[in-house]
Tab-separated table of C-alpha atoms in Angstrom:
chain	number	residue	atom	x	y	z
A	1	MET	CA	22.299	-5.530	9.729
A	2	ASP	CA	22.145	-2.786	7.096
A	3	ILE	CA	19.129	-0.731	6.402
A	4	ILE	CA	16.937	-2.437	3.641
A	5	ASN	CA	14.547	-0.286	1.777
A	6	ALA	CA	11.995	-0.798	-0.939
A	7	VAL	CA	9.227	1.365	-2.537
A	8	GLY	CA	5.527	0.494	-2.859
A	9	ARG	CA	2.800	2.274	-4.910
A	10	ARG	CA	-0.899	2.117	-5.242
A	11	LYS	CA	-3.311	4.645	-6.807
A	12	GLY	CA	-1.779	8.051	-6.122
A	13	ALA	CA	0.227	6.858	-2.950
A	14	VAL	CA	3.822	6.125	-2.693
A	15	ALA	CA	5.368	4.333	0.296
A	16	ARG	CA	9.135	4.153	0.996
A	17	VAL	CA	10.027	1.595	3.753
A	18	TYR	CA	13.285	1.107	5.584
A	19	ALA	CA	13.901	-2.084	7.644
A	20	THR	CA	16.433	-2.285	10.481
A	21	SER	CA	16.938	-5.046	13.040
A	22	GLY	CA	14.816	-4.447	16.041
A	23	LYS	CA	11.652	-5.430	18.105
A	24	GLY	CA	8.994	-5.098	15.369
A	25	ASN	CA	7.812	-1.384	15.732
A	26	ILE	CA	6.150	0.299	12.740
A	27	LEU	CA	6.502	3.990	12.295
A	28	ILE	CA	4.454	5.508	9.728
A	29	ASN	CA	5.308	9.084	8.885
A	30	GLY	CA	6.804	9.412	12.450
A	31	ARG	CA	3.644	8.021	14.178
A	32	ASP	CA	2.851	4.499	15.344
A	33	ILE	CA	0.678	2.257	12.944
A	34	LYS	CA	-2.283	2.230	15.397
A	35	GLU	CA	-2.085	6.196	15.510
A	36	TYR	CA	-1.780	6.657	11.663
A	37	PHE	CA	-4.227	3.980	10.477
A	38	THR	CA	-6.871	4.012	13.062
A	39	GLN	CA	-9.235	1.553	11.540
A	40	PRO	CA	-8.265	-2.166	12.362
A	41	HIS	CA	-9.184	-3.469	8.853
A	42	ILE	CA	-6.649	-1.015	7.382
A	43	GLN	CA	-4.013	-1.876	9.977
A	44	ASN	CA	-4.557	-5.661	8.998
A	45	LYS	CA	-3.719	-4.627	5.327
A	46	VAL	CA	-0.531	-3.264	6.437
A	47	LEU	CA	0.283	-6.305	8.607
A	48	ALA	CA	-0.795	-8.958	6.022
A	49	PRO	CA	2.529	-9.869	4.684
A	50	PHE	CA	3.729	-10.972	8.158
A	51	VAL	CA	0.618	-13.124	8.372
A	52	ALA	CA	1.233	-14.504	4.852
A	53	ILE	CA	4.947	-15.705	5.732
A	54	GLU	CA	3.961	-16.718	9.323
A	55	ALA	CA	7.015	-15.306	10.717
A	56	ASP	CA	7.731	-13.155	13.731
A	57	ASN	CA	8.494	-9.441	13.201
A	58	VAL	CA	12.201	-8.948	14.176
A	59	TYR	CA	12.652	-5.662	12.375
A	60	ASP	CA	11.810	-1.947	13.039
A	61	TRP	CA	10.110	-0.460	10.152
A	62	LYS	CA	10.255	3.285	9.159
A	63	VAL	CA	7.740	4.224	6.601
A	64	ASN	CA	7.424	7.464	4.593
A	65	VAL	CA	4.180	7.501	2.712
A	66	ARG	CA	2.331	10.185	0.707
A	67	GLY	CA	-0.283	10.904	-1.687
A	68	GLY	CA	-3.661	9.168	-2.059
A	69	GLY	CA	-5.994	8.282	0.632
A	70	PHE	CA	-5.772	5.922	3.557
A	71	LYS	CA	-6.601	2.697	1.747
A	72	GLY	CA	-4.265	3.358	-1.167
A	73	GLN	CA	-1.480	4.397	1.470
A	74	ALA	CA	-1.945	1.146	3.352
A	75	GLU	CA	-1.706	-1.099	0.146
A	76	ALA	CA	1.348	0.780	-0.829
A	77	VAL	CA	3.061	0.232	2.413
A	78	ARG	CA	2.044	-3.436	2.203
A	79	MET	CA	3.634	-3.760	-1.089
A	80	ALA	CA	6.813	-2.082	-0.039
A	81	ILE	CA	6.958	-4.205	3.146
A	82	SER	CA	6.441	-7.346	0.975
A	83	ARG	CA	9.302	-6.263	-1.376
A	84	VAL	CA	11.742	-5.795	1.724
A	85	LEU	CA	10.717	-9.192	3.109
A	86	VAL	CA	11.725	-10.823	-0.333
A	87	LYS	CA	15.148	-8.957	-0.129
A	88	ILE	CA	15.671	-10.295	3.364
A	89	ASN	CA	14.655	-14.010	2.372
A	90	GLU	CA	14.006	-15.180	-1.066
A	91	ASP	CA	11.804	-18.060	0.388
A	92	PHE	CA	9.272	-15.491	1.261
A	93	ARG	CA	8.639	-14.760	-2.433
A	94	GLY	CA	6.054	-17.749	-2.842
A	95	PRO	CA	3.532	-16.931	-0.208
A	96	LEU	CA	3.664	-13.269	-0.870
A	97	LYS	CA	3.330	-13.762	-4.642
A	98	ALA	CA	0.378	-16.171	-4.101
A	99	GLN	CA	-1.507	-13.274	-2.202
A	100	LYS	CA	-0.644	-10.800	-4.884
A	101	PHE	CA	1.251	-8.530	-2.439
A	102	LEU	CA	4.294	-8.094	-4.907
A	103	THR	CA	2.022	-7.146	-7.873
A	104	ARG	CA	1.622	-3.468	-8.657
A	105	ASP	CA	-1.951	-2.751	-9.006
A	106	ALA	CA	-2.014	0.193	-11.631
A	107	ARG	CA	-5.627	0.994	-11.527
A	108	VAL	CA	-6.100	4.831	-10.914
A	109	VAL	CA	-9.197	7.134	-11.105
A	110	GLU	CA	-9.988	7.931	-14.790
A	111	ARG	CA	-9.819	11.665	-15.456
A	112	LYS	CA	-12.892	13.895	-16.000
A	113	LYS	CA	-13.685	14.767	-19.649
A	114	TYR	CA	-14.866	18.130	-20.764
A	115	GLY	CA	-18.532	18.210	-21.616
A	116	LYS	CA	-19.261	15.536	-18.946
A	117	PRO	CA	-20.017	15.921	-15.246
A	118	LYS	CA	-17.615	13.034	-14.474
A	119	ALA	CA	-15.377	10.693	-16.430
A	120	ARG	CA	-17.989	8.817	-18.425
A	121	LYS	CA	-21.417	9.968	-16.880
A	122	SER	CA	-23.405	12.282	-19.346
A	123	PHE	CA	-25.938	14.837	-18.706
A	124	GLN	CA	-29.523	13.837	-19.262
A	125	PHE	CA	-30.275	13.665	-22.985
A	126	SER	CA	-33.584	15.127	-24.375
A	127	LYS	CA	-34.556	14.582	-27.930
A	128	ARG	CA	-37.229	17.259	-27.862
């Protein structure tokens, strides 16, 4: 089997995923998934596409991810893995789309405006 790749994005994070036939190992930035994402609920976000399609993981996954925080990175990896799974088998599209794993969530942090302490928060107003 050839290498199948896809890109996933979320917030400021960009994940590039490469799948090759193997035993189901997931390497993220050269480290194992349990070492890179130490919290179990974040690991579950990354592994959610495999649960959704109810299939055994018969591919080795090499992931390059940068930018954003750990939650944004995990969701970017999840999207990229979902896109690769759809490339492998078009039948996976339905369950993955139902869970919204193929939809790009474009929400990002709003920029800070001048004259304000944050994006929308204002300093206390005094009439007198």
